[in-house]
Coordinates of C-alpha atoms and ligand atoms in Angstrom, one line a residue:
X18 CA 199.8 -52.2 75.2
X19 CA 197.5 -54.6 76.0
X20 CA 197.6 -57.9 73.5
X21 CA 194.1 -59.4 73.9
X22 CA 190.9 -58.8 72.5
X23 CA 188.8 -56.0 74.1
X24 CA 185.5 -55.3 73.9
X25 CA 185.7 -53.0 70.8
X26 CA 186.9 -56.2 69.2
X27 CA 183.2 -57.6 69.5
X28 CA 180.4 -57.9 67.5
X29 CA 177.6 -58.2 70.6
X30 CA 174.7 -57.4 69.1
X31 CA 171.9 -60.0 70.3
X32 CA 174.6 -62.1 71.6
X33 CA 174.5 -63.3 75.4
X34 CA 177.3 -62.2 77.1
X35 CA 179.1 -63.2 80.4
X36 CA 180.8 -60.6 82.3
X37 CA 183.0 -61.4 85.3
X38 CA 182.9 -58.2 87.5
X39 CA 184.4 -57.6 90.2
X40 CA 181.6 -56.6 93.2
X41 CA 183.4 -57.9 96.1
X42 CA 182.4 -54.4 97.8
X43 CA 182.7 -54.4 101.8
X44 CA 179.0 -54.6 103.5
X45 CA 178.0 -53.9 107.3
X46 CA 174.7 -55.2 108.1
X47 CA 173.7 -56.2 104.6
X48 CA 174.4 -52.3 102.9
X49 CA 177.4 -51.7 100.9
X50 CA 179.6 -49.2 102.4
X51 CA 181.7 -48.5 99.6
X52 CA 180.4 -48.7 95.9
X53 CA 184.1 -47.9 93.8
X54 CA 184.2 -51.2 92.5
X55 CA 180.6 -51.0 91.4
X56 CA 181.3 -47.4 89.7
X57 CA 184.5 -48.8 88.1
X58 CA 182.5 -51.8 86.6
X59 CA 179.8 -49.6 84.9
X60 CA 181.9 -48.5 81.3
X61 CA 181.7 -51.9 80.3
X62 CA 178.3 -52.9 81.5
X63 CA 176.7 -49.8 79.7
X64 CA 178.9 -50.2 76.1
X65 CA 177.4 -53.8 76.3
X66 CA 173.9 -52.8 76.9
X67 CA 174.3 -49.3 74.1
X68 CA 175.6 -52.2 71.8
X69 CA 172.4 -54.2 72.3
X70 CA 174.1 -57.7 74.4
X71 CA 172.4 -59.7 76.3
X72 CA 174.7 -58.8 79.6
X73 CA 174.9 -61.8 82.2
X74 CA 176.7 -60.5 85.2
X75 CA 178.9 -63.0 88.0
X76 CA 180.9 -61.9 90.6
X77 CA 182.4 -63.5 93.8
X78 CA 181.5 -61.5 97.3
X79 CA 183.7 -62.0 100.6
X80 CA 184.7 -66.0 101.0
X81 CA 181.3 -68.5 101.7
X82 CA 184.0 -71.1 101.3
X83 CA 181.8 -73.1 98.8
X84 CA 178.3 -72.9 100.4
X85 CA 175.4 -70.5 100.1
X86 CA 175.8 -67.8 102.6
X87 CA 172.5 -64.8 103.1
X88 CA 174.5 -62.1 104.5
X89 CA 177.2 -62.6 101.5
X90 CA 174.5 -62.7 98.7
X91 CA 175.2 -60.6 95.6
X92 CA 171.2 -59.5 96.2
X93 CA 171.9 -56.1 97.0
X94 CA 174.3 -55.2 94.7
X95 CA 171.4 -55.8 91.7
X96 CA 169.7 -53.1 93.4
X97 CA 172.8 -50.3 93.7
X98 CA 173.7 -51.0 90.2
X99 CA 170.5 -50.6 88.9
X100 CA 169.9 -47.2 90.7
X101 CA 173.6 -46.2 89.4
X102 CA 172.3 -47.3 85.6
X103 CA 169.2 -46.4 86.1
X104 CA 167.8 -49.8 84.4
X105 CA 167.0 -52.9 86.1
X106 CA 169.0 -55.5 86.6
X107 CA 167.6 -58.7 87.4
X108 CA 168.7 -60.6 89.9
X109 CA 168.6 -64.4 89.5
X110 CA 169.1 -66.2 92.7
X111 CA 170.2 -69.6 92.8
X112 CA 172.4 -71.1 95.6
X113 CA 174.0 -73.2 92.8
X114 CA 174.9 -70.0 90.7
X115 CA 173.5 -71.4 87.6
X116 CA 170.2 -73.7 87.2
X117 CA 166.7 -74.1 85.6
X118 CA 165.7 -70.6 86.8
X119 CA 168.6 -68.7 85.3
X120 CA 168.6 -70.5 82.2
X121 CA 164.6 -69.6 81.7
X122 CA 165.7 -66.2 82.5
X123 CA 168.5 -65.9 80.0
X124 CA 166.6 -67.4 77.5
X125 CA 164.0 -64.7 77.8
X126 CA 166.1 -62.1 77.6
X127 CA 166.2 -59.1 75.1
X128 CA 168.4 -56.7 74.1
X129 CA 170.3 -54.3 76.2
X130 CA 168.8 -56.1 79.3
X131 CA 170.8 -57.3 82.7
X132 CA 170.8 -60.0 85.1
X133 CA 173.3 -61.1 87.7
X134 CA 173.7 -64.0 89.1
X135 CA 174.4 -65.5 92.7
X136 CA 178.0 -65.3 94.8
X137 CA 180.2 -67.4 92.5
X138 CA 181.9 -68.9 95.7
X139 CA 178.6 -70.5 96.6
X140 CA 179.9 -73.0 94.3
X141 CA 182.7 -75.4 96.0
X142 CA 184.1 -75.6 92.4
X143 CA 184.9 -72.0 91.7
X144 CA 188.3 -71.7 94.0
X145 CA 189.5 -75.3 92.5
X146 CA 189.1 -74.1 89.1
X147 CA 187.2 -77.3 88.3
X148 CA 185.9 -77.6 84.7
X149 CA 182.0 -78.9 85.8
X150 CA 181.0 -75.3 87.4
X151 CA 182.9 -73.4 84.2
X152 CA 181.3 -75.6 82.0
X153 CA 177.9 -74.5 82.9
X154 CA 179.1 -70.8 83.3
X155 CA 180.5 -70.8 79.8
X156 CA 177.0 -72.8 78.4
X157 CA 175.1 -69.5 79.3
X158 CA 176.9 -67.1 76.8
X159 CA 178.2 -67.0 73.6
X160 CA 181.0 -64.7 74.6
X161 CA 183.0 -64.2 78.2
X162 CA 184.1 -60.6 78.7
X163 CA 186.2 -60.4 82.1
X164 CA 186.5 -57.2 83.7
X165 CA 187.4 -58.0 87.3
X166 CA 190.9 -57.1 87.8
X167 CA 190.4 -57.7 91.6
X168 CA 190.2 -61.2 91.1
X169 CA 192.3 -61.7 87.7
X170 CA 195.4 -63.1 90.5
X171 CA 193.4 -65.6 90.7
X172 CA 193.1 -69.3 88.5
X173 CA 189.2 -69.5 89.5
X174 CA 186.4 -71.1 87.4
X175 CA 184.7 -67.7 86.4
X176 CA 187.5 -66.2 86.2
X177 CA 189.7 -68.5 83.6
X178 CA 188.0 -72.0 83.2
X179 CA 185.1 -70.2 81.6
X180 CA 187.7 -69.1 78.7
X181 CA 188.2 -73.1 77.9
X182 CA 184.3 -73.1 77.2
X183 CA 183.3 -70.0 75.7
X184 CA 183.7 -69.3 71.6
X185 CA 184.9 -65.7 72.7
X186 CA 187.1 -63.7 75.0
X187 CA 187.7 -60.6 75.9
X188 CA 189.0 -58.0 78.6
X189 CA 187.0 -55.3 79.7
X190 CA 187.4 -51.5 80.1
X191 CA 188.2 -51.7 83.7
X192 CA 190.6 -54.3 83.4
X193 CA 192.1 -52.0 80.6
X194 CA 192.3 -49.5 82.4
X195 CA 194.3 -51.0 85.2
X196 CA 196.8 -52.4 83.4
X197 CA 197.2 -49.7 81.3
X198 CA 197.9 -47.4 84.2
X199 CA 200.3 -50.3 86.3
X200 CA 201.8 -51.4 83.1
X201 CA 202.9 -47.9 82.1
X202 CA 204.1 -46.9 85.2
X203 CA 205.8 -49.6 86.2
X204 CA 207.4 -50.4 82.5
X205 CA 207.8 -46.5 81.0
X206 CA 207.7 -44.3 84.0
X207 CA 208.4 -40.5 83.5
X208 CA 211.3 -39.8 86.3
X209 CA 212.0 -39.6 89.0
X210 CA 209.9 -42.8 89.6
X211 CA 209.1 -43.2 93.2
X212 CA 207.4 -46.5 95.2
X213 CA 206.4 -45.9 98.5
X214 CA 205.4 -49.5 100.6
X215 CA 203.8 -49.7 103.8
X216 CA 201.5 -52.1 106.0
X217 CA 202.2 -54.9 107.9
X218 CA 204.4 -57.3 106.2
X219 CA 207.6 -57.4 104.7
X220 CA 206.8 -60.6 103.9
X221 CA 203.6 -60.0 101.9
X222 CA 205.9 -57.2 99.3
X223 CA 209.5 -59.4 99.1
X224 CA 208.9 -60.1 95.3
X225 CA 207.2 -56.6 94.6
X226 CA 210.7 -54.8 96.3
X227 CA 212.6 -56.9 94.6
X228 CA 211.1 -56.2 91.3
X229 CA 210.9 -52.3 92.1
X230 CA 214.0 -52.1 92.8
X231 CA 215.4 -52.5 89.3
X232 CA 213.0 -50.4 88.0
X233 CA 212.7 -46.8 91.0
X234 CA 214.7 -44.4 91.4
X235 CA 213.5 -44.2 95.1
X236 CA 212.0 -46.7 97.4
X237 CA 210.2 -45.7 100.5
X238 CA 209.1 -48.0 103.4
X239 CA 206.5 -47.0 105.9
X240 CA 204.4 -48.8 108.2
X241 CA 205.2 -51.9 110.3
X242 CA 207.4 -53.4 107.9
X243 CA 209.4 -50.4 108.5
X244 CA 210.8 -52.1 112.3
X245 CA 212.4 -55.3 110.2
X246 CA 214.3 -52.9 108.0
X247 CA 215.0 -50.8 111.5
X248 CA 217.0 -54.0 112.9
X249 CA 218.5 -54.7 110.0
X250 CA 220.2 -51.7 110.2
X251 CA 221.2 -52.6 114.2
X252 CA 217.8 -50.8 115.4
X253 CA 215.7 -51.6 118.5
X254 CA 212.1 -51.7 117.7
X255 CA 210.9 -52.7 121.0
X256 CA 207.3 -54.5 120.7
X257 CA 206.7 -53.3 117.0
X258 CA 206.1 -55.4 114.0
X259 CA 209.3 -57.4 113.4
X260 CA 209.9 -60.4 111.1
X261 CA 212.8 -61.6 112.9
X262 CA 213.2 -64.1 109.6
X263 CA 213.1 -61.0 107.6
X264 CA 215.9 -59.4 109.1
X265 CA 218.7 -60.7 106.4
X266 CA 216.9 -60.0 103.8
X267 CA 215.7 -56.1 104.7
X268 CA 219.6 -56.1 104.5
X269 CA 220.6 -57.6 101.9
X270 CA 217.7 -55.6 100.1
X271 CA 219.0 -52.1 101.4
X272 CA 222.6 -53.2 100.1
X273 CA 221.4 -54.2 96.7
X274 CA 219.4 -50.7 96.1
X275 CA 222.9 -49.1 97.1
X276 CA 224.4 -50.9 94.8
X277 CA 221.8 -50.1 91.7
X278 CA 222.1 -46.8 93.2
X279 CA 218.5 -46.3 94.4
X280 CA 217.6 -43.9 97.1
X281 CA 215.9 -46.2 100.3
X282 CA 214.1 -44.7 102.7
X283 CA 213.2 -46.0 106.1
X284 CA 211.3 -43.7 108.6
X285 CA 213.8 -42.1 110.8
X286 CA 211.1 -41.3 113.4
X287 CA 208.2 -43.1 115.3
X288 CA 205.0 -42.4 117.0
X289 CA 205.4 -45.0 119.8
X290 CA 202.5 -45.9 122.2
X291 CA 202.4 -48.8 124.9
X292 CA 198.8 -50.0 124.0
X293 CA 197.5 -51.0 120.3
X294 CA 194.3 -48.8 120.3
X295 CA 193.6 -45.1 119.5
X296 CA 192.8 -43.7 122.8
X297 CA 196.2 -44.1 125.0
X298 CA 199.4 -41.7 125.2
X299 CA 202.0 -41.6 122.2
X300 CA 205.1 -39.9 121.5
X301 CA 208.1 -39.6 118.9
X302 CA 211.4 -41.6 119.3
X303 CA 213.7 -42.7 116.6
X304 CA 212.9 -45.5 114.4
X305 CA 216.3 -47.0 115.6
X306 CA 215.3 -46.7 119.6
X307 CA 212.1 -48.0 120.2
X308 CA 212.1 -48.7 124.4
X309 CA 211.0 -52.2 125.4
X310 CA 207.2 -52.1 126.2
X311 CA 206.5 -49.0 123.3
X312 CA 205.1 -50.4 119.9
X313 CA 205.2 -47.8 116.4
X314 CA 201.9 -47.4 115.0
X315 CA 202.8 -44.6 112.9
X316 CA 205.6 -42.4 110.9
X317 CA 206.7 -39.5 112.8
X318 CA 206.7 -36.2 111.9
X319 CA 210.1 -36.1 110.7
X320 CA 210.1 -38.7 108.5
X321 CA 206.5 -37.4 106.9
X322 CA 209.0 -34.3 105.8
X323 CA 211.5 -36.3 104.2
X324 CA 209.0 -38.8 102.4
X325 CA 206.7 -35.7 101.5
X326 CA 210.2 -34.0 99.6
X327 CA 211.4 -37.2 97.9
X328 CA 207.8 -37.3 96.4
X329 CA 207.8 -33.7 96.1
X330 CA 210.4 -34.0 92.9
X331 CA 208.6 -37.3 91.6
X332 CA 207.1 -37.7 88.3
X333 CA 205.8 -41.1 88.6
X334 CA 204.8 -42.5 92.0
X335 CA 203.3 -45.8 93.4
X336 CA 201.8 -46.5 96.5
X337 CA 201.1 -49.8 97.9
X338 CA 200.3 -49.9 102.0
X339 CA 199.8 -47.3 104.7
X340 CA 202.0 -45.7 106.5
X341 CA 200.7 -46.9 110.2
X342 CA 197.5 -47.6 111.6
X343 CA 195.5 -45.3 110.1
X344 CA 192.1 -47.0 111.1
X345 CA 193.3 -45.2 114.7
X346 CA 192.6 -41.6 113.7
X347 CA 195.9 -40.7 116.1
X348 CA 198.2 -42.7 114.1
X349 CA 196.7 -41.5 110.5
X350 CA 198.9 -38.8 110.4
X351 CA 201.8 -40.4 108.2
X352 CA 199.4 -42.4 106.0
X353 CA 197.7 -38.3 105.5
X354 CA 200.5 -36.8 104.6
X355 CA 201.9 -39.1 102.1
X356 CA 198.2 -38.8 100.4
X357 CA 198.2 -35.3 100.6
X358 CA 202.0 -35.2 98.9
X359 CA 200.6 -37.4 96.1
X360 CA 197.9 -35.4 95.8
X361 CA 199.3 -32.0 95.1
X362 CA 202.0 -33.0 92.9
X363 CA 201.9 -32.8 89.2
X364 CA 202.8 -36.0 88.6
X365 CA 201.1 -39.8 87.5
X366 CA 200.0 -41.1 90.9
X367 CA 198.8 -44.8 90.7
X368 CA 197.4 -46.0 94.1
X369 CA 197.6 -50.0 94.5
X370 CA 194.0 -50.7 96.0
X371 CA 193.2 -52.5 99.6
X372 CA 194.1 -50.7 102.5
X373 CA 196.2 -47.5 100.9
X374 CA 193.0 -47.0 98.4
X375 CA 190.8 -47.0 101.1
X376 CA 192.5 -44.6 103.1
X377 CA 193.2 -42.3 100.1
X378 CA 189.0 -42.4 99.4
X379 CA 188.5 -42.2 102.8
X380 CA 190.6 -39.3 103.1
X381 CA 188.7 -37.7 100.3
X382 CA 191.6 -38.0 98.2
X383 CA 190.4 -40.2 95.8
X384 CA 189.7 -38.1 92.7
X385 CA 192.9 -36.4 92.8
X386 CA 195.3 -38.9 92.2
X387 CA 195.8 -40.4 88.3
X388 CA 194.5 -44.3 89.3
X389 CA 193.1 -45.8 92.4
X390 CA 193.1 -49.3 91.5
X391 CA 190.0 -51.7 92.6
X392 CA 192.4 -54.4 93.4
X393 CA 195.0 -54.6 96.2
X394 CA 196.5 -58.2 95.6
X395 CA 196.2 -58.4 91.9
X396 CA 197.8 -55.0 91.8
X397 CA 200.5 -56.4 94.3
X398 CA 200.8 -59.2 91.9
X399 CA 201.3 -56.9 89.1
X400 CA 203.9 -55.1 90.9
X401 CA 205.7 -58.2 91.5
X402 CA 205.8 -58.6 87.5
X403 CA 203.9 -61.6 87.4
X404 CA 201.4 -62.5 84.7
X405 CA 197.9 -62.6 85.9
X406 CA 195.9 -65.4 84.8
X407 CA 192.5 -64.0 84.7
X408 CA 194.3 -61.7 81.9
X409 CA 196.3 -64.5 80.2
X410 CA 193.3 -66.9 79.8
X411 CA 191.6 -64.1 77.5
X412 CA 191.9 -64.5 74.0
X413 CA 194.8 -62.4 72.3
X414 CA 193.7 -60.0 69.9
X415 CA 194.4 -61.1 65.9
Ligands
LIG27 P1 198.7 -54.8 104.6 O1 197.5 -55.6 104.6 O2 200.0 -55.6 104.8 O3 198.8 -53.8 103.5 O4 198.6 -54.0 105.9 C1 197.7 -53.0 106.2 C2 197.5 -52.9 107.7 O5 198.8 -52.6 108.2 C3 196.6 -51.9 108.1 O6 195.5 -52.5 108.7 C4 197.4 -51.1 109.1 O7 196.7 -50.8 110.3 C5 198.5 -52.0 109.4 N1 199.7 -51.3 109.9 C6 200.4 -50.3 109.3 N2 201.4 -49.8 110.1 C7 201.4 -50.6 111.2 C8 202.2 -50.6 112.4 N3 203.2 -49.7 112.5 N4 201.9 -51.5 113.3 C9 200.9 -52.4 113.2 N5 200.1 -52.4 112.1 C10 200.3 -51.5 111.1

């Protein structure tokens, strides 16, 4: 369980309170084109307001790199949240975040009411961690609630200088939630415990394999970190993904799981094309004999059969990455059917956000597994068993 205060811990009542969400939802021409993390921040926002706080909402969006920018304004997320509440939430723009206009507006605050303030990454300060900029986030409230597990891997000002400032600290639900469901299923899985890994890099999941692998019962790599394991194990991956300074380690990796007697699985067949885009000619090879010229972009059908049985038996699985370019709707197949396993088995399913969430919700898969989580690299972070500091810096409970 979770040692640090949470919000049942608080007394909030006519108290200001500063909640770091997490509403770094993607936008395309200024709408927001998917509203999870806006859905997932709502439990805490609406205890607050039942419990009569004064709720003052922050949040980064996308990376202005420490200047105002229009089209990455937290502006229209006031207006989805308050039509997903149905109450309005004020939104207090400032380019510097905080200033004379948000302070008037705090101070006139009631009960129960909502504002939100400006991009916290307008601020050059916020990245640095630097104590001016969470000095004047902490003046506004008498307590700090953070509940943006998307951005708790990172040392930011609103997301752990603010707890140097603040009298009081707490988690919220959603950051609960997540490490409730990461934490149990990484520490006291019900077995078999199954990980799958996919996307790009092996490079980007080293420390989260290496942690895994103490702890699975079967590992499963897909995607284009698939073609460094491939040569490691004397493959030719022709133009595919390959981390030629990755090669050692893919097999000194697959030796080690032999050793702790873990089951590793590599795709044993490829849908190969000669051009990276969806509309060009494909076919199926083995993983271990990709021609020169050819490039996977997905698992083949094969392999989704022998993934989709080892997860078949699974009790607990984890999935971090897809399984090829599913943004090309030929090469979505692998990254389909391993979503599909997942969600008809009877078993805890815990999907690591970024890319693999998004193609589970896109997929329409969403609501059948046990946890999609709202963030990809904190939840990579967690997997790698490292602490996260936007969860340390929170007070512990007494
Ligand atoms: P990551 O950010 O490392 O989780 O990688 C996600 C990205 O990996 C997605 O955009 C996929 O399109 C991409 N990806 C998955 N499989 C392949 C592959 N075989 N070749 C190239 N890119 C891939």
């Amino acid at each position: 369980m979770l040692n640090k205060k949470s919000i049942e811990d608080l007394n909030v009542k006519g108290k200001k309170v500063l909640v770091r969400c997490d509403f770094n939802v993607p936008l395309a021409d200024g709408k927001i084109t998917d509203e999870n993390r806006i859905v997932a921040a709502m439990p805490t926002i609406q205890a607050l307001v039942k419990a009569g706080a004064r709720v003052i909402l922050c949040s980064h969006m996308g990376k202005p790199k420490g200047e105002p920018k229009s089209e990455l304004s937290l502006a229209p997320v006031a207006v989805r949240l308050a039509e997903k509440l149905g109450q309005p939430v004020l939104f207090v723009k400032n380019d510097a975040v905080v200033g004379e206009n948000v302070t008037k507006a705090v101070a006139e605050m009631k009960d129960g009411e909502i504002i939100l303030l400006e991009n916290t990454r307008y601020r050059k300060e916020e990245t640095k961690n630097e104590d001016n900029f969470s000095k004047e986030l902490a003046e506004l409230a008498d307590i700090f609630v953070n509940d943006a597990f998307g951005s708790s891997h990172r040392a930011h000002c609103s997301t752990v200088g603010v707890t140097k400032f603040v009298k009081e600290s707490a988690v919220g639900y959603l950051m609960q939630k997540e490490i409730e469901f990461l934490g149990n299923a990484v520490n006291h899985p019900e077995r078999p415990f199954v990980a799958i890994l996919g996307g790009s890099k092996v490079s980007d999941k080293i420390n989260v394999i290496k942690n895994l692998l103490d702890k699975v019962d079967t590992l499963i790599i897909g995607g284009g970190m698939a073609y460094t394991f491939a040569v490691a194990k004397g493959g030719k991956v022709g133009n595919s993904l390959l981390e030629e300074d990755k090669v050692e380690y893919a097999r000194q990796m697959m030796e080690d799981a032999k050793a702790k007697g873990v089951k590793f699985l590599i795709p044993v067949d490829t849908v190969i094309t000669q051009e990276f885009k969806n509309d060009t000619a494909f076919k199926t090879v083995s993983t271990l004999e990709i021609p020169d010229g050819w490039q996977g972009l997905d698992i083949g059908e094969e392999s989704r059969k022998i993934f989709t049985d080892a997860i078949q038996g699974a009790k607990t699985v984890i999935w971090n990455g897809p399984m090829g370019v599913f943004e090309f709707e030929n090469f979505a197949g692998g990254t389909r059917a391993v979503a599909e396993a997942l969600a008809n088995i009877d078993a805890v399913t815990i999907i690591g956000g970024g890319d693999s969430a998004a193609a589970v919700n896109q997929m329409g898969f969403g609501d059948k597994m046990t946890h999609v989580s709202t963030g990809g690299g904190a939840s990579l972070e967690f997997l790698e068993g490292k602490e996260l500091p936007g969860v340390a810096a929170v007070e512990d409970k007494e």
